Coordinates of C-alpha atoms and ligand atoms in Angstrom, one line a residue:
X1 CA 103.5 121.2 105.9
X2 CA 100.3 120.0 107.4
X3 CA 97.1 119.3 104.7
X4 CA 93.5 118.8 104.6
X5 CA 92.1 116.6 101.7
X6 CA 88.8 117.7 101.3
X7 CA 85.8 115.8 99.3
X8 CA 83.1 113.9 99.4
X9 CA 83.2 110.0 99.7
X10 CA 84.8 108.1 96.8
X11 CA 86.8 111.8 95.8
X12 CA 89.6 110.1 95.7
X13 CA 91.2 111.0 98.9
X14 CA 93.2 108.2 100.4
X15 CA 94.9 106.8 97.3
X16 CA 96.2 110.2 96.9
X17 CA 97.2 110.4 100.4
X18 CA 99.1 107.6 100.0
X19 CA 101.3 108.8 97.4
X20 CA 102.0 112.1 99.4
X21 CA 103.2 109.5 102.1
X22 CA 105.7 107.9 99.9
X23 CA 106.6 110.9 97.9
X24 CA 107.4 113.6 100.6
X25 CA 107.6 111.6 103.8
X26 CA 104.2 112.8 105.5
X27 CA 101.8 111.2 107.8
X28 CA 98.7 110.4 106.7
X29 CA 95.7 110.2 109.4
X30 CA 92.7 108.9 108.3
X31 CA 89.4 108.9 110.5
X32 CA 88.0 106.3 108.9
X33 CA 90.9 104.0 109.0
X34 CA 91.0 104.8 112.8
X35 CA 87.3 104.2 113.3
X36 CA 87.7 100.7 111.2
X37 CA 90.4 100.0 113.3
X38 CA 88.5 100.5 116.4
X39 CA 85.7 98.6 114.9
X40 CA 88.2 95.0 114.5
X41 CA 89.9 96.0 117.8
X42 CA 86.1 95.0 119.2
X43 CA 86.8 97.8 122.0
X44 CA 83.5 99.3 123.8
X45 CA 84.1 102.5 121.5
X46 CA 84.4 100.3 118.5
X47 CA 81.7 98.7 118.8
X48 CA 80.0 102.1 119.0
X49 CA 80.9 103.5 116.1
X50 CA 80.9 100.5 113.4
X51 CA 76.4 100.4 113.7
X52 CA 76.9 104.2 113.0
X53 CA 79.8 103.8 110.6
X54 CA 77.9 100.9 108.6
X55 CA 74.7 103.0 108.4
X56 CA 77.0 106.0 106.8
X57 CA 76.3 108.5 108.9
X58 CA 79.0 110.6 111.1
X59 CA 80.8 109.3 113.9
X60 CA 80.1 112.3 117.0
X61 CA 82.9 114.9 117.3
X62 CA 83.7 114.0 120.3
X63 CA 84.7 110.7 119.4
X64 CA 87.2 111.7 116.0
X65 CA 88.7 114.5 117.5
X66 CA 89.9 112.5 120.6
X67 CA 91.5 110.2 117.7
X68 CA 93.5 113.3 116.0
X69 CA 94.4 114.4 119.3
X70 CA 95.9 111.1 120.3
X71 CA 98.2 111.0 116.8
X72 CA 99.1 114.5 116.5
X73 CA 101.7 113.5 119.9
X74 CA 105.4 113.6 119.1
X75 CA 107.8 115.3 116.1
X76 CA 106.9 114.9 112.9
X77 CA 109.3 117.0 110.4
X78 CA 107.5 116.0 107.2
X79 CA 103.8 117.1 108.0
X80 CA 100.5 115.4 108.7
X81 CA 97.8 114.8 105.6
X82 CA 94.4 114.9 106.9
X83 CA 92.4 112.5 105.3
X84 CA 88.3 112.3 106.4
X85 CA 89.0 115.2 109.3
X86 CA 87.6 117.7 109.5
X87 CA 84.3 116.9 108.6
X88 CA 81.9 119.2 110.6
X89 CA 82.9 122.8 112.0
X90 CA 83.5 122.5 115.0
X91 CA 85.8 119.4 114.0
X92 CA 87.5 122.4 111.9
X93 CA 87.6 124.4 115.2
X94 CA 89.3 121.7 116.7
X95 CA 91.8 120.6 114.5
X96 CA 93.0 125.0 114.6
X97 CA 93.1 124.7 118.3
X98 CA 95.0 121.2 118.4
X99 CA 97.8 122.4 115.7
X100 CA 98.2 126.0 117.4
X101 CA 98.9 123.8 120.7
X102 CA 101.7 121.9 119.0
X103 CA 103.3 124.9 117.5
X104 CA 102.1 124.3 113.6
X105 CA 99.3 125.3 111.6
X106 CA 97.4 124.2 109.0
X107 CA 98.5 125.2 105.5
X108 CA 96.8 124.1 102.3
X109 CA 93.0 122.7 101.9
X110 CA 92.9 120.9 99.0
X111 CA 89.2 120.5 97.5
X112 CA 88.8 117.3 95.3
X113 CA 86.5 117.9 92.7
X114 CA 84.2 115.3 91.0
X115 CA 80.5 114.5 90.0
X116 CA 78.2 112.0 91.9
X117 CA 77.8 109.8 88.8
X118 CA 82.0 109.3 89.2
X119 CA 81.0 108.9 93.0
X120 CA 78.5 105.9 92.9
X121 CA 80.2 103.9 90.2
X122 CA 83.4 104.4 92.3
X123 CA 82.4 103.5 95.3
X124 CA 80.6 100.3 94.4
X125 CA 83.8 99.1 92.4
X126 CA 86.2 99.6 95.1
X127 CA 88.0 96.8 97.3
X128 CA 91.2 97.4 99.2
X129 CA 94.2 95.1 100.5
X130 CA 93.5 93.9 104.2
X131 CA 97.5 93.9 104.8
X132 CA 98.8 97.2 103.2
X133 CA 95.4 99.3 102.7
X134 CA 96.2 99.3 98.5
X135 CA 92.9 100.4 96.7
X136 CA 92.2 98.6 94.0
X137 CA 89.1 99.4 91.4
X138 CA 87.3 97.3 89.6
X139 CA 87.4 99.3 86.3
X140 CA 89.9 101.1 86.3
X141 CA 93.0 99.2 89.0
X142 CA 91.3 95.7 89.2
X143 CA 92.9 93.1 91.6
X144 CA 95.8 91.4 89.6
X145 CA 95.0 88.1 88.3
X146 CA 97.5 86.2 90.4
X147 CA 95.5 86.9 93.4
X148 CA 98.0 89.0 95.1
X149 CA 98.6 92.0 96.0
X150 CA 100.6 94.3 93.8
X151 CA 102.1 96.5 96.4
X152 CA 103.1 93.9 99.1
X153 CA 101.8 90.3 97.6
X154 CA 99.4 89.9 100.3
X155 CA 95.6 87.8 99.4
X156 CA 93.8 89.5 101.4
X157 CA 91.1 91.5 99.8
X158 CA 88.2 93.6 101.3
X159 CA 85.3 95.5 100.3
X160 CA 84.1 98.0 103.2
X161 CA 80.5 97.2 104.9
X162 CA 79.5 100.8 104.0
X163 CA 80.4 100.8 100.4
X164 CA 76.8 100.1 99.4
X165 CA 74.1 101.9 97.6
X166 CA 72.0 102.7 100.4
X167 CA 74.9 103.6 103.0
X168 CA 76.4 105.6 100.4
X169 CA 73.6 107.9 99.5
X170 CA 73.4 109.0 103.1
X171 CA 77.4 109.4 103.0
X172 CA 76.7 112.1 100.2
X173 CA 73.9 113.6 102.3
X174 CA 76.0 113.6 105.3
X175 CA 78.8 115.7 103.2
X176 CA 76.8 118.0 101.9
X177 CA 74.7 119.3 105.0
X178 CA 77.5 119.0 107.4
X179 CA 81.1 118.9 105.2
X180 CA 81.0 121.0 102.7
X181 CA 80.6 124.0 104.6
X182 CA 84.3 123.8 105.4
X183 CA 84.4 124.9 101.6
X184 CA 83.3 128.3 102.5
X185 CA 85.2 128.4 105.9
X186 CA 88.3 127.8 104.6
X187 CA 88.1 130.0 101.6
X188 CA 87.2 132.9 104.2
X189 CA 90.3 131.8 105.3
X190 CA 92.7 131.7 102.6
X191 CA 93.7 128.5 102.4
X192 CA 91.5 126.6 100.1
X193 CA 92.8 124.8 96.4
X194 CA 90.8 123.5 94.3
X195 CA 91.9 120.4 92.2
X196 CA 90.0 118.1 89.5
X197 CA 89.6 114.7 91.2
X198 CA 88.0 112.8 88.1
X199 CA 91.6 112.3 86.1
X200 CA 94.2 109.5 86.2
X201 CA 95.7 109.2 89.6
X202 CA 98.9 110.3 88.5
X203 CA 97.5 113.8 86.6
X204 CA 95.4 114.1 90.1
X205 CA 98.9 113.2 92.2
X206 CA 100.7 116.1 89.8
X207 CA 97.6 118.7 89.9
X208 CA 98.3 118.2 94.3
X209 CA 101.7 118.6 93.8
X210 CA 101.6 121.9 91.8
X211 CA 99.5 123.4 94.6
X212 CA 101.8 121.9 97.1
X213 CA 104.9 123.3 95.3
X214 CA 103.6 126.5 94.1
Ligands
ADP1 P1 84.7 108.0 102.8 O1 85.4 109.3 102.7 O2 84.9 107.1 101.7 O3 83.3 108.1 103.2 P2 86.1 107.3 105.3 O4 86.9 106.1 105.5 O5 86.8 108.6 105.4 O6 85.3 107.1 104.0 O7 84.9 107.3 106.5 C1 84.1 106.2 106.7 C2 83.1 106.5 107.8 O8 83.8 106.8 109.0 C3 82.2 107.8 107.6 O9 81.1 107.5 106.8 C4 81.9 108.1 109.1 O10 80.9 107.2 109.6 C5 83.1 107.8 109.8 N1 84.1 109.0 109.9 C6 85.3 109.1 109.3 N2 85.9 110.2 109.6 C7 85.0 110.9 110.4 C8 84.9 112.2 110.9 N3 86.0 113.1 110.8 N4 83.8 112.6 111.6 C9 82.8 111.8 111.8 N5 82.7 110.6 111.2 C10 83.8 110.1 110.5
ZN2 ZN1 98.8 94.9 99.9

């Protein structure tokens, strides 16, 4: 079974990714962890993308589709989870064209539904491990008192150069002119869910699995 999750930043997207990964043995690709990735590797491409990145606006096409294409290479039984891709149409295009070529297809788009306010305050709480990729929130998950990592006891904690006020509003901006179009594409196509994003993660996790199950 191959997935999009679909939302703007802060939605919620890769901790629930996450727990489809350990739950039902899928892959998870992330853009954005590729593109950080690139950024650390210090790589001519990296180096690219991380002004462009750190400024919130979208990496070119070109660019994230060549890193889906790359990962999509080889058997894997349990499905792929699309976190962060597609985000423009002819990213959509793509990704159809790339899946047909491998014999799949794409079957559930799962909309993640939440307000801006939930966005902002989100986003500017967040830090994540730097060994195991655990999100943590100030709020609502804050970083355990012991200084380590609950998930794999690393110290190692890391708040994204983008999560900012100012990056973020132009994140918003950038999904809504050139994301949330896919709304309406894949409705037309059948294949969209919608799912509240704002509740614990585990009545977000169960409101996936439903759709995933049903
Ligand atoms: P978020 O969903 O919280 O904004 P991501 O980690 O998915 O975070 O993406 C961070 C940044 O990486 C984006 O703001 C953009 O610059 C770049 N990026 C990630 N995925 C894509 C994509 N599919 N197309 C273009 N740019 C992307
Ligand atoms: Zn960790």
């Amino acid at each position: 079974m191959n997935i999009i999750l679909l939302g703007p930043p802060g939605a919620g997207k890769g901790t629930q990714a996450r727990k489809l990964v350990d739950e039902r043995n899928m892959i998870q690709l992330s853009t954005g962890d590729m593109l950080r990735e690139a950024k650390t590797s210090g790589t001519e491409m990296g180096n690219k993308v991380a002004a462009v990145m750190e400024r919130g606006e979208l990496v070119t096409d070109e660019i994230v589709i060549g890193l889906i294409e790359e990962k999509l290479q080889g058997d894997h039984a349990g499905g792929f989870i699309f976190d962060g891709f597609p985000r423009t149409l002819a990213q959509a295009d793509a990704l159809a064209d790339l899946l047909k070529s491998h014999g799949t297809q794409l079957d559930t788009v799962i909309a993640m539904e939440v307000n801006d306010d939930a966005l902002v305050d989100r986003i500017t709480a967040r830090s994540t491990c730097g060994n195991c990729g655990e999100v943590y929130n100030d709020h609502t998950k804050p970083q355990p008192a012991d200084g380590k990592c609950s998930n794999c006891g690393a110290s190692d904690f890391k708040r994204r150069a983008d999560d900012n006020e100012a990056s973020l509003r132009t994140r918003l901006m950038e999904y809504y002119k050139k994301t949330s179009p896919l709304i309406g594409y894949y409705h037309a196509k059948g294949q969209l869910q919608w799912v509240a994003g704002l509740g614990e993660i585990d009545e977000v996790a169960g409101a996936i699995s439903a759709v995933l199950d049903a």
